[in-house]
Coordinates of C-alpha atoms in Angstrom, one line a residue:
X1 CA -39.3 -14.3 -10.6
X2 CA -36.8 -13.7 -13.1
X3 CA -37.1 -9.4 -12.5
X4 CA -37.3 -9.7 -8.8
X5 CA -34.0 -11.6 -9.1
X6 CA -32.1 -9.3 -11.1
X7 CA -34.0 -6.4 -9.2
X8 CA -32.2 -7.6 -5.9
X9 CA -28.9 -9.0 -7.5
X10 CA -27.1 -5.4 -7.6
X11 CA -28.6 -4.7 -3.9
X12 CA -26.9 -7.4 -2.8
X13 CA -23.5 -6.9 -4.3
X14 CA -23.6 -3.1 -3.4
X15 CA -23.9 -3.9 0.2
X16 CA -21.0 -7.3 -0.5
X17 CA -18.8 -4.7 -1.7
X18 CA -18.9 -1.7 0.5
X19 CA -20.2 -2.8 3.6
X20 CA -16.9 -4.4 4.7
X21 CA -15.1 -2.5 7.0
X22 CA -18.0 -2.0 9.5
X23 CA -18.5 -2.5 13.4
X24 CA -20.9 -5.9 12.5
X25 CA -17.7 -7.6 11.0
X26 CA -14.5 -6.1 12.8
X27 CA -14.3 -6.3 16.6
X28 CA -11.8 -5.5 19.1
X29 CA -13.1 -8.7 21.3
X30 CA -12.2 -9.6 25.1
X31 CA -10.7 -6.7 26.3
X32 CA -9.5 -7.5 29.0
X33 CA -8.7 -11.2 28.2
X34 CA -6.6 -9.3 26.3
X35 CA -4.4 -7.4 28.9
X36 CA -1.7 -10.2 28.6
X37 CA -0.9 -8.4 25.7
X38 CA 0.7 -5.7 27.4
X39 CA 4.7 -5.5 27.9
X40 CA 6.0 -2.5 29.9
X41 CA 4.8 1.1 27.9
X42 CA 2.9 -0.8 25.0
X43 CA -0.4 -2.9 24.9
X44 CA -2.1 -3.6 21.7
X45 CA -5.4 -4.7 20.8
X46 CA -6.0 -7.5 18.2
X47 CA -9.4 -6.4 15.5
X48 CA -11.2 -9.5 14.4
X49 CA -13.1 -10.3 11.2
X50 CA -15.9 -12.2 11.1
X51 CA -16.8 -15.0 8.6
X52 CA -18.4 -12.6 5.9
X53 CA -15.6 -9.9 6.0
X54 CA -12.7 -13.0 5.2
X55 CA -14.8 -14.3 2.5
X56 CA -15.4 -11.2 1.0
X57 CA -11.7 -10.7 0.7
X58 CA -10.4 -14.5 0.2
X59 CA -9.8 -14.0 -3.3
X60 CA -8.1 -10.6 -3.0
X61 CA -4.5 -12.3 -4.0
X62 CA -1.0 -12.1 -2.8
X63 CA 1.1 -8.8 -2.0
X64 CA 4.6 -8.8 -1.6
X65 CA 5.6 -6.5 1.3
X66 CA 8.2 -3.6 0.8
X67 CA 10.8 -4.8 2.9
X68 CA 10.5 -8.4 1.0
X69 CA 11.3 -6.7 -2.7
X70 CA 14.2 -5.1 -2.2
X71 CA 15.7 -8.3 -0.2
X72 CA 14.8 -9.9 -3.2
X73 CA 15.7 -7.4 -5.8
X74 CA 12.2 -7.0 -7.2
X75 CA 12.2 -3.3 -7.1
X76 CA 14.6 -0.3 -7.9
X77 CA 13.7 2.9 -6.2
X78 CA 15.9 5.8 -7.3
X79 CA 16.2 9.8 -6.9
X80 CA 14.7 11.6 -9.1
X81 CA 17.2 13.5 -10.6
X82 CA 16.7 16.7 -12.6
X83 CA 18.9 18.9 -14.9
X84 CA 20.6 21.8 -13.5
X85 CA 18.7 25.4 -13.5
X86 CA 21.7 27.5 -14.5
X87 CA 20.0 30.8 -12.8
X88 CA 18.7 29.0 -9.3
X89 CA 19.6 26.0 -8.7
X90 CA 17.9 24.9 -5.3
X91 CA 13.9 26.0 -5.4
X92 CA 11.1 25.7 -2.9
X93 CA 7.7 25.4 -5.0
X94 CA 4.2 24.8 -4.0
X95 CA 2.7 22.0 -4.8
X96 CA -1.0 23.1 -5.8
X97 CA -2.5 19.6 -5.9
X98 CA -0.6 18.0 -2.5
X99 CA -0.6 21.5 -0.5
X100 CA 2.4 20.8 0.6
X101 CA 6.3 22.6 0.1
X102 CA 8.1 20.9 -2.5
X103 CA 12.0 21.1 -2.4
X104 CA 13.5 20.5 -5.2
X105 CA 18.0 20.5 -5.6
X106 CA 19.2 20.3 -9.0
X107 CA 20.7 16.5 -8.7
X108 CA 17.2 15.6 -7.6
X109 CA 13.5 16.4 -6.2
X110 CA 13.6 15.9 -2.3
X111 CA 9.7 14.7 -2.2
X112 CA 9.9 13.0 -5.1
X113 CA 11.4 9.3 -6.0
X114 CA 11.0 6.7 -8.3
X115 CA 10.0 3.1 -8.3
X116 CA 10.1 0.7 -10.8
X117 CA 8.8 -3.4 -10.1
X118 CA 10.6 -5.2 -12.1
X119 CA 9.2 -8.5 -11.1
X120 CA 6.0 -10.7 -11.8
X121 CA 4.4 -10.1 -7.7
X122 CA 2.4 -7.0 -6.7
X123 CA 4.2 -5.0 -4.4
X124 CA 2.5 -3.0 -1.5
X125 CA 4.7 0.1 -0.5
X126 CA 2.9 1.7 3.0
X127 CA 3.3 4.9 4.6
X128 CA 5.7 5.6 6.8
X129 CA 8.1 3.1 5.4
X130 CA 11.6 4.0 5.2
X131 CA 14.1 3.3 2.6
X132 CA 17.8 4.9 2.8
X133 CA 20.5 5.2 0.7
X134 CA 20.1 8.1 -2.5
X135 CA 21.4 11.2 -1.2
X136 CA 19.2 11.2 2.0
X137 CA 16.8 8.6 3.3
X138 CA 13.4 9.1 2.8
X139 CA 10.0 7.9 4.5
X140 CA 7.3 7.2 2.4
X141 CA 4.4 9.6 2.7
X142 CA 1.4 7.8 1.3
X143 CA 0.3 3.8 0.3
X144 CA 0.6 2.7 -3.1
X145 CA 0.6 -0.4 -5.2
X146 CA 3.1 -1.4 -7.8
X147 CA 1.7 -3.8 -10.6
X148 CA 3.8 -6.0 -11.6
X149 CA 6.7 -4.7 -14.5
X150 CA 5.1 -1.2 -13.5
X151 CA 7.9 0.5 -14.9
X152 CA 8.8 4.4 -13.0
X153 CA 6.4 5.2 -10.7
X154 CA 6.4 8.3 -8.9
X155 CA 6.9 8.0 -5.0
X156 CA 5.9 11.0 -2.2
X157 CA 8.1 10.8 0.1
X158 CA 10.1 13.5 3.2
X159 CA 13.9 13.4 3.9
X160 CA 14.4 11.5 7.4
X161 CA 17.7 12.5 7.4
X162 CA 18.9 16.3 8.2
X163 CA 22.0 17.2 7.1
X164 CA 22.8 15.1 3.9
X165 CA 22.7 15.6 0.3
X166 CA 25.3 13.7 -1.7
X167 CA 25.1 9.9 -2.6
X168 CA 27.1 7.0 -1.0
X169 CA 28.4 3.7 -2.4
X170 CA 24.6 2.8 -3.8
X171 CA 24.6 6.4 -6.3
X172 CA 21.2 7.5 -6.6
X173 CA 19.3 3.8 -5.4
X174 CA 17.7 3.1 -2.3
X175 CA 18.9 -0.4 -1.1
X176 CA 18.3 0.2 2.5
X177 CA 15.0 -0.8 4.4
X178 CA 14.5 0.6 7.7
X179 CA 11.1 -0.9 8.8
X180 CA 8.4 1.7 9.7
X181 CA 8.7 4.7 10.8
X182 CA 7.6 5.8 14.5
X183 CA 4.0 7.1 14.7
X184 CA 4.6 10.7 15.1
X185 CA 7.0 10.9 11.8
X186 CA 4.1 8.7 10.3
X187 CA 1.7 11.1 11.0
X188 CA 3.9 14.3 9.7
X189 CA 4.1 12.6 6.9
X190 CA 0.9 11.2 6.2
X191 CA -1.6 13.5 7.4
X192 CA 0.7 17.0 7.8
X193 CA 2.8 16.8 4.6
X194 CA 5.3 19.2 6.1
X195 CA 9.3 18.7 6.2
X196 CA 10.0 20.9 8.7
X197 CA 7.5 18.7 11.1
X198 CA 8.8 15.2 9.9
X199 CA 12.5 16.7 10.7
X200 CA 11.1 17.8 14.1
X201 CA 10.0 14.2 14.7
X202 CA 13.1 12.6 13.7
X203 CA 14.9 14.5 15.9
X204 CA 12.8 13.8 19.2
X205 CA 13.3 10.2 18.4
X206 CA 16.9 10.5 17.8
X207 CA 17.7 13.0 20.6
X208 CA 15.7 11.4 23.5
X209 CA 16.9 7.6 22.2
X210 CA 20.7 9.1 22.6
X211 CA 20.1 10.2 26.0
X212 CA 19.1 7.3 27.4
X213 CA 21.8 5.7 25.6
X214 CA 24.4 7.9 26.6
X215 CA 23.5 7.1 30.2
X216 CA 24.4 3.5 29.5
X217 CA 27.0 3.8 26.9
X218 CA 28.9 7.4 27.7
X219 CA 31.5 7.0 25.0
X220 CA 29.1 5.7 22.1
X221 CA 29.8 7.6 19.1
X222 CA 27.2 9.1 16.9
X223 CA 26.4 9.8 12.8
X224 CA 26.6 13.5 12.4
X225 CA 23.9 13.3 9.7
X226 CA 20.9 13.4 11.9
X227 CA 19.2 10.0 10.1
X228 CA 16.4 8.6 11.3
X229 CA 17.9 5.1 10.6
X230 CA 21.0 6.6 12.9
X231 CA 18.8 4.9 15.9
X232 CA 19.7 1.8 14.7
X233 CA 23.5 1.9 15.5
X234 CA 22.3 2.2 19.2
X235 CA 23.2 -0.2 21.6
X236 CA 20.7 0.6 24.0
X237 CA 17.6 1.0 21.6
X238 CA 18.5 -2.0 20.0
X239 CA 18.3 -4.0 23.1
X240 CA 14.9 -2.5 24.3
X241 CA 13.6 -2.8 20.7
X242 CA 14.5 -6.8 21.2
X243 CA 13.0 -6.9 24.5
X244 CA 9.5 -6.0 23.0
X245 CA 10.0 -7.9 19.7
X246 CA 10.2 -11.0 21.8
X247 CA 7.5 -10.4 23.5
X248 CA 5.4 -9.2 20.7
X249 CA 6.9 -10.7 17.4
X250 CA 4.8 -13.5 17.0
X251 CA 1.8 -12.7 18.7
X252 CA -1.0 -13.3 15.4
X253 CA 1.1 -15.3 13.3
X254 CA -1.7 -18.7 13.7
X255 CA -5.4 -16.8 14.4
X256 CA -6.4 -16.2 10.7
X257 CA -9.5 -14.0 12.0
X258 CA -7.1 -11.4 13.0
X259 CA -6.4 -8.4 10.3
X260 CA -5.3 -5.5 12.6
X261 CA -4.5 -4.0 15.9
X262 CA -4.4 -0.8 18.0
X263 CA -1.5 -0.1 20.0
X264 CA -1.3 2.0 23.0
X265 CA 1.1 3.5 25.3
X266 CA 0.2 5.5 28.5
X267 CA -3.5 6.9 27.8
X268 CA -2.8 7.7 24.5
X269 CA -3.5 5.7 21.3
X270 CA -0.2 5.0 18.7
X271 CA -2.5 3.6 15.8
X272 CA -4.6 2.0 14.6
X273 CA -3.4 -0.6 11.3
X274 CA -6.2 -2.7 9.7
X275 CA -5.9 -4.6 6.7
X276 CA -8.2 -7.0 4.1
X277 CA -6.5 -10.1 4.9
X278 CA -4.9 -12.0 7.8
X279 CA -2.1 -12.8 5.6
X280 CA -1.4 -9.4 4.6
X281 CA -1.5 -8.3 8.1
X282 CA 0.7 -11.1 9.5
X283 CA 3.1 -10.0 6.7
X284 CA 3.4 -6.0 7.5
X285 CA 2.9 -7.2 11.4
X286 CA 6.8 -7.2 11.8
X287 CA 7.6 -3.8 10.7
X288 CA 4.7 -1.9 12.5
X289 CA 5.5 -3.3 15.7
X290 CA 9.0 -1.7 15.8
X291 CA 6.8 1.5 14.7
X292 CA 4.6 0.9 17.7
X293 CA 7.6 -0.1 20.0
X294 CA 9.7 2.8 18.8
X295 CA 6.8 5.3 20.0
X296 CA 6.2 3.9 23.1
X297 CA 9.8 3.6 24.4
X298 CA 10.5 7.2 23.0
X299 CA 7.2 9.2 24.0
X300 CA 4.9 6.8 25.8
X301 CA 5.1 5.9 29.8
X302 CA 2.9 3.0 31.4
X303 CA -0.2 1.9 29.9
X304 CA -3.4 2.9 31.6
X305 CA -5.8 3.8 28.7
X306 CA -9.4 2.2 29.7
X307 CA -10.9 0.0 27.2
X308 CA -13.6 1.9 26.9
X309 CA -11.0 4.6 25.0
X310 CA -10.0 2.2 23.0
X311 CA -13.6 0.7 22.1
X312 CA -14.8 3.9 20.9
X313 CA -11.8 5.3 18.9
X314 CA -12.2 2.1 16.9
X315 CA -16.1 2.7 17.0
X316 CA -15.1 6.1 15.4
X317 CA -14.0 4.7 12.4
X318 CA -16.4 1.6 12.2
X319 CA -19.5 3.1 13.0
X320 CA -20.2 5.0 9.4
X321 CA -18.8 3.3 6.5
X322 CA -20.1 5.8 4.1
X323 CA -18.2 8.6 6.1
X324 CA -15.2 6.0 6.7
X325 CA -12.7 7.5 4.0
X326 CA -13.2 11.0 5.1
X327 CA -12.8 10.2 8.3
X328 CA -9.3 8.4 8.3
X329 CA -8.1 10.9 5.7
X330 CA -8.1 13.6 8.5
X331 CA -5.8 11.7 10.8
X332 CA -4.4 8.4 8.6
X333 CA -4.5 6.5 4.8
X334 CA -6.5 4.8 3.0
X335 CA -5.5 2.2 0.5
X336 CA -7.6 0.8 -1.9
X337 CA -7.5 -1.8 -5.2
X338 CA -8.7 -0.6 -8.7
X339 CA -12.2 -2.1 -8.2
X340 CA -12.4 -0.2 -4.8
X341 CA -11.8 -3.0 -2.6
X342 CA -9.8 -1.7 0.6
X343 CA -6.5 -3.2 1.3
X344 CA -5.0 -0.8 4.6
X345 CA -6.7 1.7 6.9
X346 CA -4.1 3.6 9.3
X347 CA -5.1 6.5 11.4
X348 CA -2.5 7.8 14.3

């Protein structure tokens, strides 16, 4: 009895720990009880867990979000600054192990930043999160955990702001948190790794945001930086962005089975954002929706998208969990612990 016990033991716990993120324990349930969650050009889907996957992640621990570290001062991000090449001073190199161009300026590396925790919490840093300030604001390019007192800690990042390279009041830190950035710049980011591309994105936004604005606010004056963030300081973004948030904002904040969504705008899908926990979800919830609402207002018309589309793009990355990782990396990011438990999936 005694062999047959330990023969089965690592059987079980291989399927406990791997088996997670599959189509028997995450749903996207009740379709179309579902269409009340639908406001003008976004409608997003709620992904369940069932009993087995919560359990299996109960004891995963507590993140602190981004956005809540540097409101609390638990994290200095900062250029990273180089010495001066006295024969060239501003290179473009290759970077062999990303694929992607790195820029690099003599006062700092444009990909590049540092992070340092400085507090007891765990901090989760996701991509397409903006931070601004340095000398240009940035939008992280990939997820990553920061222990606790991690000291510097490399970030990947691309510029989100065209036309800028010289600090402000803040030096070389980032204070600034801009929530997340919309899905196309996500995607540039994430799954392109090009500059020129993220640029191009930030500029759609911005452009096609200011002229809808200017229709309603003709004199409104604009940053000639080209930020991202820039979209911020309009009138008319800002009250469509408020109109969805109240209709959205607190959506999942009380149905603990919920860990993820998929949002959707005309026929076409934004994302899709799944996490480990309900909690960790509920936390990031607030920032992806103004990534969600911010693509759908920009690029995204009525929803008619069948649920049948939705269904299987989900099924896509459910159906094969030992294909899963592969899979996401061609259009999204993967996050996952030391002990290979996975906190995040995003594909766009």
């Amino acid at each position: 009895m005694r062999a047959f016990f330990f023969l089965v033991l690592p059987a079980f716990f291989s399927v406990s720990a791997y088996a997670q993120y599959n189509s028997d324990n995450l749903k996207v349930e009740n379709l179309s009880a579902e269409k009340k969650l639908a406001y003008k050009n976004l409608r997003v889907y709620p992904i369940r867990a069932n009993s087995d996957f919560i359990k299996a992640h109960k004891d995963l621990g507590n993140y602190t979000t981004l956005k809540e570290a540097m409101e609390k001062k638990q994290i200095i991000i900062t250029e990273k600054v180089n010495q001066p090449t006295p024969a060239n001073t501003n290179t473009n190199l290759q970077n062999t192990r990303s694929g992607r161009n790195v820029s690099i300026n003599e006062n700092g590396v444009v990909n590049t930043l540092y992070a340092e925790n400085t507090s007891k919490d765990t901090i989760i840093l996701m991509a397409g999160e903006v931070v601004t300030g340095g000398k240009q604001d940035r939008v992280l390019a990939a997820d990553i955990v920061l222990p606790p007192n991690s000291g510097k800690v490399e970030l990947s990042v691309f510029c989100v702001e065209h036309g800028r390279w010289s600090t402000k009041s803040s030096g070389y830190q980032f204070n600034g948190y801009f929530n997340v950035s919309s899905a196309n710049v996500r995607k540039n980011a994430v799954v392109k790794k090009d500059q020129q591309e993220v640029w191009k994105e930030v500029e759609v936004t911005r452009v096609k945001n200011k002229e809808v604005s200017k229709m309603n606010n003709p004199n409104q004056a604009y940053n000639t930086t080209d930020a991202y963030a820039d979209i911020a300081a309009d009138t008319t973004y800002n009250n469509t962005l408020n109109e969805y948030l109240t209709y959205f904002g607190a959506l999942f904040q009380s149905d603990t089975t919920i860990i993820g969504v998929v949002a959707a705008t005309g026929d076409t899908i934004i994302g899709c954002d799944m996490f480990a926990t309900h909690i960790l979800f509920r936390k990031q919830y607030p920032n992806l929706i103004q990534s969600y609402i911010t693509e759908a207002t920009t690029n995204g018309g009525e929803v008619k998208i069948s649920d049948e589309k939705v269904q299987q793009y989900v099924a896509n990355i459910l159906s094969d969990e030992s294909k899963q990782e592969e899979k996401v990396k061609q259009n999204g990011e993967m996050l996952k612990t030391k002990t290979n438990k996975k906190l995040h999936i995003a594909t766009f």
